[in-house]
Amino acid sequence: MVHVKLEDIWKIYKEKKKTVEVLRGINLEIEKRDFVVILGPSGEGKTTILRIIAGLLKQDKGHVYLRGKLADDMSPKDRNIAMVPQNYAVYPFMNVFDNIAFPLKIEHVPKEEIRKRVLEVAEMLKIDNLLDRKPSQLSGGQLQRVAIARALVKNADIILMDEPLSNLDAQVRVLAREELKELQQKLGPTIIYVTHDQAEALSLATKLALLHDGKIQAYGDPLELYRQPNNSWVASFLGNPAMNLIRSEIVGEKIEFNGQAIPLPEKFKGIIKSNKVILGIRPENIEISQDGDIEGVVELVEELGSFTITHVRVGNDIIKVIDKAFIKREKGERVKLKFDYSRIELFDAESGVNLMIKNG
Ligand code: ADP
Ligand code: MG
């Protein structure tokens, strides 16, 4: 069942004489119990989307549906949505207990019931020993738990999270991700989580939405989006380093670029109509090998311990290769590249659309 639906949502901010179209037709269907992560660089409108879903901000165009019902005129209170805001927004003068209890107090839930529910979620998040402390006496990780507890205490079946882990140290963050995943599986709310952090998005999402230029550029299974990006923007955004994108031309049964060529992989034969394409291949799907068919010169070597990223110049392009074996390479060294043909993607040179998805 579609639990949250955004239909052609537009948001335009007007500042003095400037108008900024932040959201330009957002469409998104979120199923019950999905853990949807919206990934996008800072300033792309992630917080704006969450505030519109929560009813804290009104869209200029389009509709929000919650649990199958049109929600455009519903007040935030009636939407039964909990939100963990970007900066946690805990009240510094209240102790942890009162902070968690706050959403229930304003809804006039009886005192005994409040006590029971606060203790329940505090225990679940392992902060039941901190209930008397003030926020200033907590670590970043503890504060984040308080903010999540306050969202959970309402028993809302839709929870919005605005970069909730971004203030934590790298180590704590990985643990917090795991806990968050477990918590969602146990309690089963629908979570809409926004972040600019790719690793976080790939590891948390059951469905990943990529936000760019006011639109959702791609939406689906995170690994599928990674393996077969639907357009060249997605390819250039996902992955670290991202997919190599090389302007190429299809000539007969060959893909040519920079005066060199590789055979056109079987899967594309008879499908590709345009001859100006962008060849996409991930750095982990290229090997530096004697029997490679592309020649290049090593331009830069990034030694990162467990693997090495080698930047190889091929004509006008720099092709990045991830070497897992530890091989010492020198700048200026001549090498041959061997592409894993089965992992090549081709994008239309103009529209950037993945030609396999478009025609396949
Ligand atoms: P994100 O959460 O992805 O960083 P935001 O949704 O906070 O992005 O903001 C998107 C863009 O809209 C930013 O460029 C921001 O400066 C602008 N913006 C956000 N709120 C307002 C506002 N109230 N008035 C004018 N511009 C705003
Ligand atoms: Mg934000």
Short mmCIF file of C-alpha atoms and ligand atoms in Angstrom, two decimals:
data_model
loop_
_atom_site.label_atom_id
_atom_site.label_comp_id
_atom_site.label_asym_id
_atom_site.label_seq_id
_atom_site.Cartn_x
_atom_site.Cartn_y
_atom_site.Cartn_z
CA MET A 1 0.00 0.00 0.00
CA VAL A 2 1.27 3.48 -0.83
CA HIS A 3 1.73 5.14 2.54
CA VAL A 4 3.13 8.50 1.50
CA LYS A 5 2.71 9.92 -1.95
CA LEU A 6 4.14 13.14 -3.34
CA GLU A 7 2.59 14.24 -6.59
CA ASP A 8 4.25 16.94 -8.69
CA ILE A 9 5.39 18.98 -5.67
CA TRP A 10 6.79 22.44 -6.45
CA LYS A 11 8.33 24.86 -3.98
CA ILE A 12 9.52 28.30 -4.97
CA TYR A 13 11.23 30.56 -2.45
CA LYS A 14 11.06 34.28 -3.09
CA GLU A 15 13.82 36.34 -1.57
CA LYS A 16 13.83 40.05 -2.36
CA LYS A 17 14.01 40.08 -6.16
CA LYS A 18 15.32 36.55 -6.54
CA THR A 19 13.07 33.54 -6.87
CA VAL A 20 14.51 30.07 -6.43
CA GLU A 21 12.69 27.00 -7.72
CA VAL A 22 13.89 24.57 -5.09
CA LEU A 23 11.51 21.73 -5.90
CA ARG A 24 10.42 21.40 -9.52
CA GLY A 25 7.95 18.56 -9.64
CA ILE A 26 8.80 15.94 -7.05
CA ASN A 27 7.04 12.61 -7.52
CA LEU A 28 7.56 9.84 -5.00
CA GLU A 29 5.52 6.84 -3.85
CA ILE A 30 6.54 5.33 -0.55
CA GLU A 31 5.17 1.99 0.55
CA LYS A 32 4.28 1.09 4.10
CA ARG A 33 7.37 0.02 6.12
CA ASP A 34 9.80 1.25 3.48
CA PHE A 35 13.02 2.85 4.67
CA VAL A 36 13.37 5.48 1.98
CA VAL A 37 16.52 7.57 1.89
CA ILE A 38 16.55 10.77 -0.14
CA LEU A 39 20.16 11.50 -1.04
CA GLY A 40 21.28 14.83 -2.40
CA PRO A 41 23.96 17.47 -1.94
CA SER A 42 23.40 20.24 0.56
CA GLY A 43 20.99 22.95 -0.58
CA GLU A 44 19.03 20.68 -2.96
CA GLY A 45 15.80 20.87 -0.95
CA LYS A 46 15.88 17.83 1.33
CA THR A 47 14.72 19.65 4.45
CA THR A 48 12.10 21.44 2.37
CA ILE A 49 10.62 18.10 1.25
CA LEU A 50 10.40 16.81 4.83
CA ARG A 51 8.77 20.01 6.08
CA ILE A 52 6.17 19.78 3.34
CA ILE A 53 5.38 16.15 4.24
CA ALA A 54 5.08 17.10 7.91
CA GLY A 55 2.78 19.98 7.06
CA LEU A 56 5.14 22.61 8.48
CA LEU A 57 5.50 24.22 5.07
CA LYS A 58 3.01 24.53 2.25
CA GLN A 59 3.97 23.50 -1.29
CA ASP A 60 3.23 25.94 -4.12
CA LYS A 61 1.89 23.25 -6.37
CA GLY A 62 1.13 19.53 -6.22
CA HIS A 63 -0.31 17.22 -3.60
CA VAL A 64 0.71 15.21 -0.55
CA TYR A 65 -1.22 12.02 0.18
CA LEU A 66 -0.87 10.25 3.52
CA ARG A 67 -2.20 6.73 4.08
CA GLY A 68 -4.21 7.03 0.89
CA LYS A 69 -5.85 10.36 1.78
CA LEU A 70 -5.23 13.83 0.39
CA ALA A 71 -3.37 15.68 3.16
CA ASP A 72 -2.83 19.15 1.70
CA ASP A 73 -5.16 20.82 4.19
CA MET A 74 -4.35 18.63 7.18
CA SER A 75 -2.64 20.37 10.11
CA PRO A 76 0.72 18.97 11.23
CA LYS A 77 -0.95 17.62 14.38
CA ASP A 78 -3.51 15.63 12.42
CA ARG A 79 -0.92 14.07 10.16
CA ASN A 80 0.41 11.80 12.93
CA ILE A 81 3.96 12.10 11.67
CA ALA A 82 7.04 12.28 13.90
CA MET A 83 10.12 14.18 12.82
CA VAL A 84 13.72 14.16 13.96
CA PRO A 85 14.94 17.58 12.85
CA GLN A 86 18.42 18.30 11.55
CA ASN A 87 19.76 19.90 14.74
CA TYR A 88 17.68 17.62 17.04
CA ALA A 89 15.91 20.67 18.52
CA VAL A 90 15.98 19.38 22.08
CA TYR A 91 15.01 21.86 24.79
CA PRO A 92 18.14 22.73 26.78
CA PHE A 93 16.27 23.62 29.98
CA MET A 94 14.34 20.32 30.13
CA ASN A 95 15.85 17.05 31.27
CA VAL A 96 15.85 13.99 29.01
CA PHE A 97 12.60 12.63 30.45
CA ASP A 98 10.71 15.86 29.82
CA ASN A 99 12.20 16.23 26.36
CA ILE A 100 10.98 12.78 25.34
CA ALA A 101 7.63 13.32 27.07
CA PHE A 102 6.99 16.67 25.40
CA PRO A 103 5.02 15.51 22.31
CA LEU A 104 2.69 13.51 24.59
CA LYS A 105 2.24 16.38 27.06
CA ILE A 106 1.03 18.76 24.39
CA GLU A 107 -1.50 16.13 23.35
CA HIS A 108 -2.67 15.86 26.98
CA VAL A 109 -1.90 12.17 27.32
CA PRO A 110 -2.50 11.07 30.98
CA LYS A 111 0.56 11.27 33.23
CA GLU A 112 0.82 7.55 33.97
CA GLU A 113 0.62 6.69 30.28
CA ILE A 114 3.34 9.25 29.51
CA ARG A 115 5.59 7.76 32.14
CA LYS A 116 5.09 4.26 30.80
CA ARG A 117 5.79 5.21 27.19
CA VAL A 118 8.84 7.35 27.95
CA LEU A 119 10.39 4.52 29.97
CA GLU A 120 9.63 2.07 27.19
CA VAL A 121 11.36 4.01 24.42
CA ALA A 122 14.20 5.14 26.70
CA GLU A 123 14.92 1.51 27.51
CA MET A 124 14.75 0.54 23.87
CA LEU A 125 17.30 3.23 22.99
CA LYS A 126 19.43 2.48 26.05
CA ILE A 127 19.12 5.96 27.52
CA ASP A 128 16.95 5.00 30.50
CA ASN A 129 19.88 5.79 32.80
CA LEU A 130 20.08 9.35 31.50
CA LEU A 131 16.52 10.52 32.10
CA ASP A 132 17.48 13.10 34.76
CA ARG A 133 20.26 14.72 32.74
CA LYS A 134 20.08 17.97 30.87
CA PRO A 135 21.02 17.96 27.15
CA SER A 136 24.27 19.82 27.92
CA GLN A 137 25.39 16.78 29.91
CA LEU A 138 25.04 14.41 26.95
CA SER A 139 27.36 13.27 24.17
CA GLY A 140 26.40 13.71 20.51
CA GLY A 141 25.35 10.08 20.25
CA GLN A 142 23.19 10.34 23.36
CA LEU A 143 21.54 13.53 22.14
CA GLN A 144 20.71 11.84 18.87
CA ARG A 145 19.05 8.99 20.78
CA VAL A 146 16.98 11.45 22.77
CA ALA A 147 15.77 13.04 19.53
CA ILE A 148 14.88 9.63 18.09
CA ALA A 149 13.16 8.60 21.34
CA ARG A 150 11.07 11.74 21.21
CA ALA A 151 10.00 10.84 17.67
CA LEU A 152 9.20 7.22 18.59
CA VAL A 153 7.22 8.03 21.73
CA LYS A 154 4.26 9.23 19.68
CA ASN A 155 3.85 5.82 18.06
CA ALA A 156 3.57 7.55 14.69
CA ASP A 157 3.68 5.16 11.77
CA ILE A 158 5.54 7.70 9.62
CA ILE A 159 8.87 9.07 10.83
CA LEU A 160 10.87 11.75 9.05
CA MET A 161 14.58 12.05 9.79
CA ASP A 162 16.68 14.99 8.68
CA GLU A 163 20.36 13.96 8.59
CA PRO A 164 20.08 12.57 12.14
CA LEU A 165 23.54 10.99 12.20
CA SER A 166 25.56 13.76 10.62
CA ASN A 167 26.81 15.19 13.92
CA LEU A 168 28.27 11.92 15.11
CA ASP A 169 31.84 10.62 14.90
CA ALA A 170 32.48 8.17 12.09
CA GLN A 171 32.72 5.19 14.43
CA VAL A 172 29.58 5.93 16.40
CA ARG A 173 27.78 6.63 13.16
CA VAL A 174 28.24 3.13 11.77
CA LEU A 175 26.87 1.63 14.98
CA ALA A 176 23.99 4.08 15.02
CA ARG A 177 23.06 3.08 11.46
CA GLU A 178 22.87 -0.56 12.41
CA GLU A 179 20.74 0.22 15.45
CA LEU A 180 18.43 2.38 13.41
CA LYS A 181 17.91 -0.38 10.88
CA GLU A 182 17.14 -2.89 13.63
CA LEU A 183 14.78 -0.48 15.33
CA GLN A 184 12.84 0.05 12.14
CA GLN A 185 12.57 -3.67 11.49
CA LYS A 186 11.34 -4.24 15.03
CA LEU A 187 8.83 -1.38 15.20
CA GLY A 188 7.93 -1.20 11.53
CA PRO A 189 7.29 2.49 10.90
CA THR A 190 7.72 3.98 7.44
CA ILE A 191 10.89 6.04 7.53
CA ILE A 192 11.80 8.87 5.21
CA TYR A 193 15.39 9.79 5.87
CA VAL A 194 17.35 12.50 4.12
CA THR A 195 21.13 12.81 3.94
CA HIS A 196 24.01 14.04 1.79
CA ASP A 197 26.12 11.04 2.85
CA GLN A 198 26.29 8.30 0.21
CA ALA A 199 27.62 5.54 2.39
CA GLU A 200 24.83 6.20 4.86
CA ALA A 201 22.22 6.22 2.10
CA LEU A 202 23.44 3.00 0.47
CA SER A 203 23.63 1.15 3.77
CA LEU A 204 20.28 2.25 5.21
CA ALA A 205 17.86 2.48 2.31
CA THR A 206 15.45 -0.18 1.22
CA LYS A 207 14.70 2.34 -1.50
CA LEU A 208 16.96 5.16 -2.54
CA ALA A 209 15.83 8.43 -4.13
CA LEU A 210 18.39 10.75 -5.69
CA LEU A 211 17.53 14.42 -5.55
CA HIS A 212 19.12 16.87 -7.97
CA ASP A 213 17.97 19.98 -9.74
CA GLY A 214 14.62 19.99 -7.94
CA LYS A 215 13.69 16.54 -9.18
CA ILE A 216 14.02 12.91 -8.20
CA GLN A 217 16.58 11.68 -10.74
CA ALA A 218 16.31 8.04 -9.79
CA TYR A 219 14.34 5.93 -7.33
CA GLY A 220 14.79 2.26 -6.57
CA ASP A 221 16.86 -0.48 -5.02
CA PRO A 222 20.18 1.12 -3.99
CA LEU A 223 22.38 -1.62 -5.43
CA GLU A 224 20.50 -1.70 -8.71
CA LEU A 225 20.91 2.06 -9.06
CA TYR A 226 24.59 1.62 -8.36
CA ARG A 227 25.01 -1.22 -10.86
CA GLN A 228 22.89 0.19 -13.64
CA PRO A 229 22.39 3.98 -13.28
CA ASN A 230 19.43 5.17 -15.34
CA ASN A 231 21.26 8.27 -16.50
CA SER A 232 24.77 9.71 -16.64
CA TRP A 233 24.11 12.15 -13.78
CA VAL A 234 23.30 9.23 -11.46
CA ALA A 235 26.42 7.46 -12.73
CA SER A 236 28.58 10.49 -12.01
CA PHE A 237 27.08 10.94 -8.53
CA LEU A 238 26.93 7.43 -7.03
CA GLY A 239 30.16 5.73 -6.03
CA ASN A 240 33.47 6.89 -4.68
CA PRO A 241 35.19 7.32 -7.01
CA ALA A 242 32.21 7.52 -9.35
CA MET A 243 31.76 5.68 -12.63
CA ASN A 244 34.20 6.63 -15.38
CA LEU A 245 32.31 8.41 -18.16
CA ILE A 246 34.03 8.54 -21.53
CA ARG A 247 32.69 10.29 -24.65
CA SER A 248 32.73 7.65 -27.36
CA GLU A 249 31.47 6.76 -30.77
CA ILE A 250 30.00 3.53 -31.99
CA VAL A 251 31.57 2.56 -35.28
CA GLY A 252 30.36 -0.76 -36.66
CA GLU A 253 30.92 -3.32 -33.91
CA LYS A 254 33.36 -1.18 -31.99
CA ILE A 255 33.27 1.53 -29.36
CA GLU A 256 35.88 4.14 -30.18
CA PHE A 257 37.30 6.83 -27.94
CA ASN A 258 40.47 8.85 -28.08
CA GLY A 259 41.70 6.96 -31.14
CA GLN A 260 41.40 3.57 -29.44
CA ALA A 261 38.66 0.98 -29.54
CA ILE A 262 37.08 -1.93 -27.74
CA PRO A 263 34.57 -4.41 -29.19
CA LEU A 264 30.91 -3.52 -28.72
CA PRO A 265 29.66 -5.92 -26.03
CA GLU A 266 27.15 -8.50 -27.23
CA LYS A 267 24.32 -7.14 -25.04
CA PHE A 268 24.22 -3.87 -26.98
CA LYS A 269 24.16 -5.33 -30.49
CA GLY A 270 21.04 -4.41 -32.42
CA ILE A 271 19.84 -2.17 -29.58
CA ILE A 272 21.94 0.96 -29.84
CA LYS A 273 20.67 3.35 -32.48
CA SER A 274 22.65 6.53 -31.74
CA ASN A 275 26.37 6.49 -32.43
CA LYS A 276 27.45 9.29 -30.11
CA VAL A 277 27.45 7.77 -26.65
CA ILE A 278 29.01 8.04 -23.23
CA LEU A 279 30.67 4.86 -22.13
CA GLY A 280 30.33 4.21 -18.41
CA ILE A 281 32.45 1.79 -16.42
CA ARG A 282 33.16 1.67 -12.70
CA PRO A 283 36.77 1.85 -11.48
CA GLU A 284 36.37 -1.56 -9.84
CA ASN A 285 35.48 -3.14 -13.20
CA ILE A 286 38.77 -2.24 -14.86
CA GLU A 287 42.04 -4.05 -14.40
CA ILE A 288 45.54 -2.95 -15.23
CA SER A 289 46.74 -5.95 -17.17
CA GLN A 290 49.14 -7.02 -19.94
CA ASP A 291 46.25 -8.38 -22.00
CA GLY A 292 44.20 -5.18 -21.79
CA ASP A 293 43.25 -3.47 -25.04
CA ILE A 294 43.41 0.20 -24.04
CA GLU A 295 46.75 1.92 -23.64
CA GLY A 296 47.37 4.74 -21.22
CA VAL A 297 49.84 6.45 -18.96
CA VAL A 298 49.67 6.54 -15.16
CA GLU A 299 49.07 10.10 -14.06
CA LEU A 300 48.36 9.79 -10.35
CA VAL A 301 48.40 7.02 -7.76
CA GLU A 302 46.27 7.21 -4.61
CA GLU A 303 47.43 4.55 -2.19
CA LEU A 304 44.65 3.98 0.31
CA GLY A 305 45.92 0.97 2.21
CA SER A 306 43.61 -1.89 1.29
CA PHE A 307 43.32 -0.69 -2.31
CA THR A 308 44.84 1.76 -4.76
CA ILE A 309 43.13 4.20 -7.10
CA THR A 310 45.22 4.67 -10.22
CA HIS A 311 44.41 7.58 -12.53
CA VAL A 312 45.32 6.64 -16.08
CA ARG A 313 45.42 9.17 -18.88
CA VAL A 314 43.95 7.93 -22.15
CA GLY A 315 44.03 10.79 -24.63
CA ASN A 316 41.81 13.53 -23.22
CA ASP A 317 40.28 11.31 -20.55
CA ILE A 318 41.40 10.29 -17.12
CA ILE A 319 40.23 6.78 -16.35
CA LYS A 320 40.26 5.72 -12.72
CA VAL A 321 41.02 2.13 -11.82
CA ILE A 322 40.71 0.47 -8.44
CA ASP A 323 43.53 -2.01 -7.90
CA LYS A 324 42.93 -4.43 -5.08
CA ALA A 325 46.28 -6.13 -5.34
CA PHE A 326 49.07 -4.05 -3.94
CA ILE A 327 51.24 -3.21 -6.91
CA LYS A 328 53.61 -0.28 -6.86
CA ARG A 329 52.90 1.96 -9.86
CA GLU A 330 54.83 4.99 -10.91
CA LYS A 331 53.68 8.21 -12.46
CA GLY A 332 54.46 8.15 -16.19
CA GLU A 333 54.33 4.35 -16.40
CA ARG A 334 52.71 2.96 -19.58
CA VAL A 335 49.91 0.53 -18.78
CA LYS A 336 47.14 -1.42 -20.50
CA LEU A 337 43.57 -1.41 -19.27
CA LYS A 338 41.25 -4.39 -19.41
CA PHE A 339 37.56 -3.56 -19.10
CA ASP A 340 35.04 -6.07 -17.81
CA TYR A 341 32.79 -5.87 -20.88
CA SER A 342 29.79 -7.25 -19.06
CA ARG A 343 29.82 -4.20 -16.77
CA ILE A 344 29.86 -1.50 -19.42
CA GLU A 345 26.93 0.93 -19.58
CA LEU A 346 26.18 3.20 -22.51
CA PHE A 347 24.44 6.55 -22.13
CA ASP A 348 23.04 8.80 -24.84
CA ALA A 349 25.61 11.58 -25.42
CA GLU A 350 22.93 14.27 -25.42
CA SER A 351 20.20 13.26 -23.00
CA GLY A 352 22.40 11.14 -20.74
CA VAL A 353 19.75 8.40 -20.65
CA ASN A 354 20.99 4.84 -20.15
CA LEU A 355 20.50 3.31 -23.60
CA MET A 356 20.02 -0.20 -22.26
CA ILE A 357 17.21 0.83 -19.92
CA LYS A 358 15.64 3.02 -22.60
CA ASN A 359 15.71 0.37 -25.32
CA GLY A 360 16.05 -2.88 -23.39
P1 ADP B 1 18.89 20.85 2.07
O1 ADP B 1 18.15 20.39 3.26
O2 ADP B 1 18.94 19.85 0.95
O3 ADP B 1 20.27 21.35 2.40
P2 ADP B 1 16.95 23.04 2.06
O4 ADP B 1 15.64 22.38 1.84
O5 ADP B 1 17.26 23.42 3.45
O6 ADP B 1 18.11 22.10 1.44
O7 ADP B 1 17.08 24.33 1.16
C1 ADP B 1 17.02 24.29 -0.24
C2 ADP B 1 17.30 25.67 -0.80
O8 ADP B 1 16.25 26.57 -0.48
C3 ADP B 1 18.58 26.31 -0.27
O9 ADP B 1 19.20 26.96 -1.33
C4 ADP B 1 18.08 27.27 0.76
O10 ADP B 1 18.95 28.37 0.85
C5 ADP B 1 16.75 27.70 0.21
N1 ADP B 1 15.78 28.02 1.30
C6 ADP B 1 15.39 27.19 2.29
N2 ADP B 1 14.48 27.80 3.10
C7 ADP B 1 14.30 29.03 2.60
C8 ADP B 1 13.47 30.15 2.96
N3 ADP B 1 12.65 30.09 4.01
N4 ADP B 1 13.54 31.27 2.19
C9 ADP B 1 14.34 31.33 1.12
N5 ADP B 1 15.14 30.30 0.71
C10 ADP B 1 15.13 29.19 1.43
MG MG B 2 18.73 20.20 5.23
#
